[in-house]
């Protein structure tokens, strides 16, 4: 449930998307904080993709719905897979500290992934409601990017209004 007074971006999975031109090609470190709610169990549909074109096959980062999971693509591969029931908002915090990717979902840390920022040169724009394999049926409650590492607990406190 989104806090009272907040709006969401709703995508119906047909042909709608939104583009935010955000050049992330030079970020040494970064944090992505987002609140996502898939509305079905479609396979391999990108809810958010940070890439250089619509349905890019080589994005920098993608949050993708896959059956009852959300898969997160970084460093040229799907490095995180977490359960995510349809029609439920979950809070994601993805960070890169220069050597390691970390993902927190609803404040619970996932196993870290040590790697690089492969395909960062493609981080030209953020596509909401679309990713590598087409349009997603989803709600996006929030999507924030920092060019620094923000601790997941700080992001969660912000969501709680603290």
mmCIF file of C-alpha atoms in Angstrom:
data_model
loop_
_atom_site.group_PDB
_atom_site.id
_atom_site.type_symbol
_atom_site.label_atom_id
_atom_site.label_comp_id
_atom_site.label_asym_id
_atom_site.label_seq_id
_atom_site.Cartn_x
_atom_site.Cartn_y
_atom_site.Cartn_z
ATOM 1 C CA UNK A 1 0.000 0.000 0.000
ATOM 2 C CA UNK A 2 1.359 3.411 -0.948
ATOM 3 C CA UNK A 3 1.267 6.045 1.793
ATOM 4 C CA UNK A 4 -1.723 8.376 1.668
ATOM 5 C CA UNK A 5 -1.324 11.323 -0.671
ATOM 6 C CA UNK A 6 1.186 9.668 -2.993
ATOM 7 C CA UNK A 7 0.501 8.957 -6.634
ATOM 8 C CA UNK A 8 1.730 6.067 -8.738
ATOM 9 C CA UNK A 9 2.620 5.591 -12.377
ATOM 10 C CA UNK A 10 0.356 2.871 -13.778
ATOM 11 C CA UNK A 11 1.267 0.955 -16.925
ATOM 12 C CA UNK A 12 -1.232 -1.448 -18.502
ATOM 13 C CA UNK A 13 1.225 -3.705 -20.350
ATOM 14 C CA UNK A 14 0.100 -2.749 -23.841
ATOM 15 C CA UNK A 15 2.151 0.047 -25.371
ATOM 16 C CA UNK A 16 2.596 2.755 -22.768
ATOM 17 C CA UNK A 17 5.852 3.855 -21.191
ATOM 18 C CA UNK A 18 7.570 6.976 -19.893
ATOM 19 C CA UNK A 19 11.140 8.097 -20.557
ATOM 20 C CA UNK A 20 13.286 10.123 -18.156
ATOM 21 C CA UNK A 21 16.482 11.332 -19.805
ATOM 22 C CA UNK A 22 19.087 10.635 -17.124
ATOM 23 C CA UNK A 23 22.690 10.213 -18.176
ATOM 24 C CA UNK A 24 24.321 7.824 -15.725
ATOM 25 C CA UNK A 25 27.311 6.985 -17.899
ATOM 26 C CA UNK A 26 29.865 8.623 -15.577
ATOM 27 C CA UNK A 27 28.593 7.595 -12.115
ATOM 28 C CA UNK A 28 31.381 5.994 -10.060
ATOM 29 C CA UNK A 29 28.916 4.873 -7.378
ATOM 30 C CA UNK A 30 25.134 4.920 -7.350
ATOM 31 C CA UNK A 31 21.929 4.062 -5.561
ATOM 32 C CA UNK A 32 18.538 3.326 -7.069
ATOM 33 C CA UNK A 33 15.577 3.409 -4.735
ATOM 34 C CA UNK A 34 12.204 2.351 -6.075
ATOM 35 C CA UNK A 35 8.780 1.094 -5.097
ATOM 36 C CA UNK A 36 7.381 -1.446 -7.549
ATOM 37 C CA UNK A 37 4.162 -3.429 -7.852
ATOM 38 C CA UNK A 38 3.708 -5.924 -10.693
ATOM 39 C CA UNK A 39 0.049 -6.391 -11.572
ATOM 40 C CA UNK A 40 0.319 -9.812 -13.213
ATOM 41 C CA UNK A 41 2.706 -12.744 -13.548
ATOM 42 C CA UNK A 42 3.870 -12.044 -17.102
ATOM 43 C CA UNK A 43 7.179 -13.600 -17.995
ATOM 44 C CA UNK A 44 10.233 -11.429 -18.552
ATOM 45 C CA UNK A 45 8.567 -8.019 -18.741
ATOM 46 C CA UNK A 46 10.732 -5.058 -17.797
ATOM 47 C CA UNK A 47 9.122 -2.697 -15.300
ATOM 48 C CA UNK A 48 12.043 -0.242 -15.406
ATOM 49 C CA UNK A 49 15.091 -0.204 -17.670
ATOM 50 C CA UNK A 50 18.052 2.190 -17.622
ATOM 51 C CA UNK A 51 19.338 1.882 -21.153
ATOM 52 C CA UNK A 52 19.881 3.607 -24.459
ATOM 53 C CA UNK A 53 16.656 2.649 -26.240
ATOM 54 C CA UNK A 54 13.168 1.270 -25.749
ATOM 55 C CA UNK A 55 13.343 -2.516 -25.170
ATOM 56 C CA UNK A 56 17.152 -2.362 -25.222
ATOM 57 C CA UNK A 57 18.778 -5.783 -25.130
ATOM 58 C CA UNK A 58 21.854 -4.338 -23.428
ATOM 59 C CA UNK A 59 20.640 -2.042 -20.626
ATOM 60 C CA UNK A 60 22.756 -0.856 -17.717
ATOM 61 C CA UNK A 61 20.116 -1.829 -15.117
ATOM 62 C CA UNK A 62 16.712 -3.468 -15.425
ATOM 63 C CA UNK A 63 14.021 -4.495 -12.941
ATOM 64 C CA UNK A 64 12.123 -7.267 -14.687
ATOM 65 C CA UNK A 65 8.993 -9.188 -13.757
ATOM 66 C CA UNK A 66 9.378 -12.931 -14.273
ATOM 67 C CA UNK A 67 6.465 -15.086 -13.084
ATOM 68 C CA UNK A 68 6.342 -14.662 -9.298
ATOM 69 C CA UNK A 69 9.795 -13.038 -9.050
ATOM 70 C CA UNK A 70 11.500 -9.789 -9.860
ATOM 71 C CA UNK A 71 14.916 -10.168 -11.453
ATOM 72 C CA UNK A 72 17.481 -7.361 -11.352
ATOM 73 C CA UNK A 73 19.961 -7.088 -14.223
ATOM 74 C CA UNK A 74 23.339 -5.454 -13.560
ATOM 75 C CA UNK A 75 26.867 -6.071 -14.866
ATOM 76 C CA UNK A 76 25.520 -7.725 -18.046
ATOM 77 C CA UNK A 77 23.472 -10.376 -16.264
ATOM 78 C CA UNK A 78 20.546 -11.127 -13.954
ATOM 79 C CA UNK A 79 22.385 -11.039 -10.609
ATOM 80 C CA UNK A 80 19.420 -10.870 -8.217
ATOM 81 C CA UNK A 81 16.123 -12.791 -8.169
ATOM 82 C CA UNK A 82 13.612 -12.112 -5.394
ATOM 83 C CA UNK A 83 10.056 -13.323 -4.806
ATOM 84 C CA UNK A 84 7.448 -10.642 -5.466
ATOM 85 C CA UNK A 85 3.725 -11.378 -5.351
ATOM 86 C CA UNK A 86 1.529 -9.628 -7.894
ATOM 87 C CA UNK A 87 -0.401 -6.591 -6.661
ATOM 88 C CA UNK A 88 1.920 -5.906 -3.706
ATOM 89 C CA UNK A 89 4.274 -2.922 -3.445
ATOM 90 C CA UNK A 90 7.851 -3.712 -2.439
ATOM 91 C CA UNK A 91 10.637 -1.251 -1.724
ATOM 92 C CA UNK A 92 13.929 -1.883 -3.563
ATOM 93 C CA UNK A 93 17.299 -0.259 -2.832
ATOM 94 C CA UNK A 94 20.077 -1.150 -5.278
ATOM 95 C CA UNK A 95 23.584 0.209 -4.689
ATOM 96 C CA UNK A 96 26.968 0.013 -6.363
ATOM 97 C CA UNK A 97 29.939 1.059 -4.202
ATOM 98 C CA UNK A 98 32.692 0.756 -6.813
ATOM 99 C CA UNK A 99 33.242 -3.004 -6.523
ATOM 100 C CA UNK A 100 30.005 -4.562 -5.290
ATOM 101 C CA UNK A 101 26.274 -4.461 -6.083
ATOM 102 C CA UNK A 102 23.900 -4.746 -3.123
ATOM 103 C CA UNK A 103 20.137 -5.149 -3.189
ATOM 104 C CA UNK A 104 17.761 -4.655 -0.290
ATOM 105 C CA UNK A 105 14.069 -5.533 -0.603
ATOM 106 C CA UNK A 106 11.755 -4.150 2.086
ATOM 107 C CA UNK A 107 14.849 -3.647 4.250
ATOM 108 C CA UNK A 108 16.114 -7.223 3.857
ATOM 109 C CA UNK A 109 19.579 -7.477 2.295
ATOM 110 C CA UNK A 110 20.050 -9.980 -0.494
ATOM 111 C CA UNK A 111 23.356 -11.749 -1.194
ATOM 112 C CA UNK A 112 25.778 -9.185 -2.648
ATOM 113 C CA UNK A 113 27.258 -9.461 -6.113
ATOM 114 C CA UNK A 114 30.875 -8.448 -6.696
ATOM 115 C CA UNK A 115 31.278 -7.065 -10.178
ATOM 116 C CA UNK A 116 31.616 -4.071 -12.455
ATOM 117 C CA UNK A 117 29.311 -1.626 -14.227
ATOM 118 C CA UNK A 118 29.227 -3.418 -17.582
ATOM 119 C CA UNK A 119 27.087 -1.607 -20.149
ATOM 120 C CA UNK A 120 27.162 1.648 -18.152
ATOM 121 C CA UNK A 121 27.843 3.406 -21.458
ATOM 122 C CA UNK A 122 24.196 2.575 -22.304
ATOM 123 C CA UNK A 123 22.774 4.419 -19.258
ATOM 124 C CA UNK A 124 21.260 7.240 -21.326
ATOM 125 C CA UNK A 125 17.634 7.157 -20.174
ATOM 126 C CA UNK A 126 15.280 5.424 -17.765
ATOM 127 C CA UNK A 127 12.311 3.706 -19.394
ATOM 128 C CA UNK A 128 9.368 3.171 -17.040
ATOM 129 C CA UNK A 129 6.838 0.474 -17.943
ATOM 130 C CA UNK A 130 9.127 -1.140 -20.488
ATOM 131 C CA UNK A 131 12.245 -3.244 -20.544
ATOM 132 C CA UNK A 132 14.152 -5.756 -22.581
ATOM 133 C CA UNK A 133 11.193 -8.010 -23.414
ATOM 134 C CA UNK A 134 8.343 -5.555 -23.801
ATOM 135 C CA UNK A 135 5.762 -3.603 -21.855
ATOM 136 C CA UNK A 136 4.918 -4.375 -18.237
ATOM 137 C CA UNK A 137 1.605 -4.323 -16.412
ATOM 138 C CA UNK A 138 2.767 -2.617 -13.222
ATOM 139 C CA UNK A 139 2.597 0.297 -10.824
ATOM 140 C CA UNK A 140 5.694 2.326 -10.002
ATOM 141 C CA UNK A 141 5.307 4.213 -6.769
ATOM 142 C CA UNK A 142 8.672 5.897 -6.816
ATOM 143 C CA UNK A 143 12.017 5.804 -8.576
ATOM 144 C CA UNK A 144 15.024 7.754 -7.316
ATOM 145 C CA UNK A 145 18.671 7.760 -8.383
ATOM 146 C CA UNK A 146 21.636 9.103 -6.429
ATOM 147 C CA UNK A 147 25.221 9.348 -7.692
ATOM 148 C CA UNK A 148 26.407 8.087 -4.305
ATOM 149 C CA UNK A 149 25.766 5.142 -2.018
ATOM 150 C CA UNK A 150 22.668 5.656 0.145
ATOM 151 C CA UNK A 151 22.175 3.061 2.835
ATOM 152 C CA UNK A 152 18.925 1.070 2.437
ATOM 153 C CA UNK A 153 17.907 1.955 6.006
ATOM 154 C CA UNK A 154 18.120 5.688 5.160
ATOM 155 C CA UNK A 155 15.973 5.153 2.059
ATOM 156 C CA UNK A 156 13.395 3.185 4.067
ATOM 157 C CA UNK A 157 13.274 5.922 6.712
ATOM 158 C CA UNK A 158 12.623 8.448 3.942
ATOM 159 C CA UNK A 159 9.728 6.300 2.708
ATOM 160 C CA UNK A 160 8.288 6.231 6.210
ATOM 161 C CA UNK A 161 8.534 10.024 6.396
ATOM 162 C CA UNK A 162 11.114 9.981 9.225
#
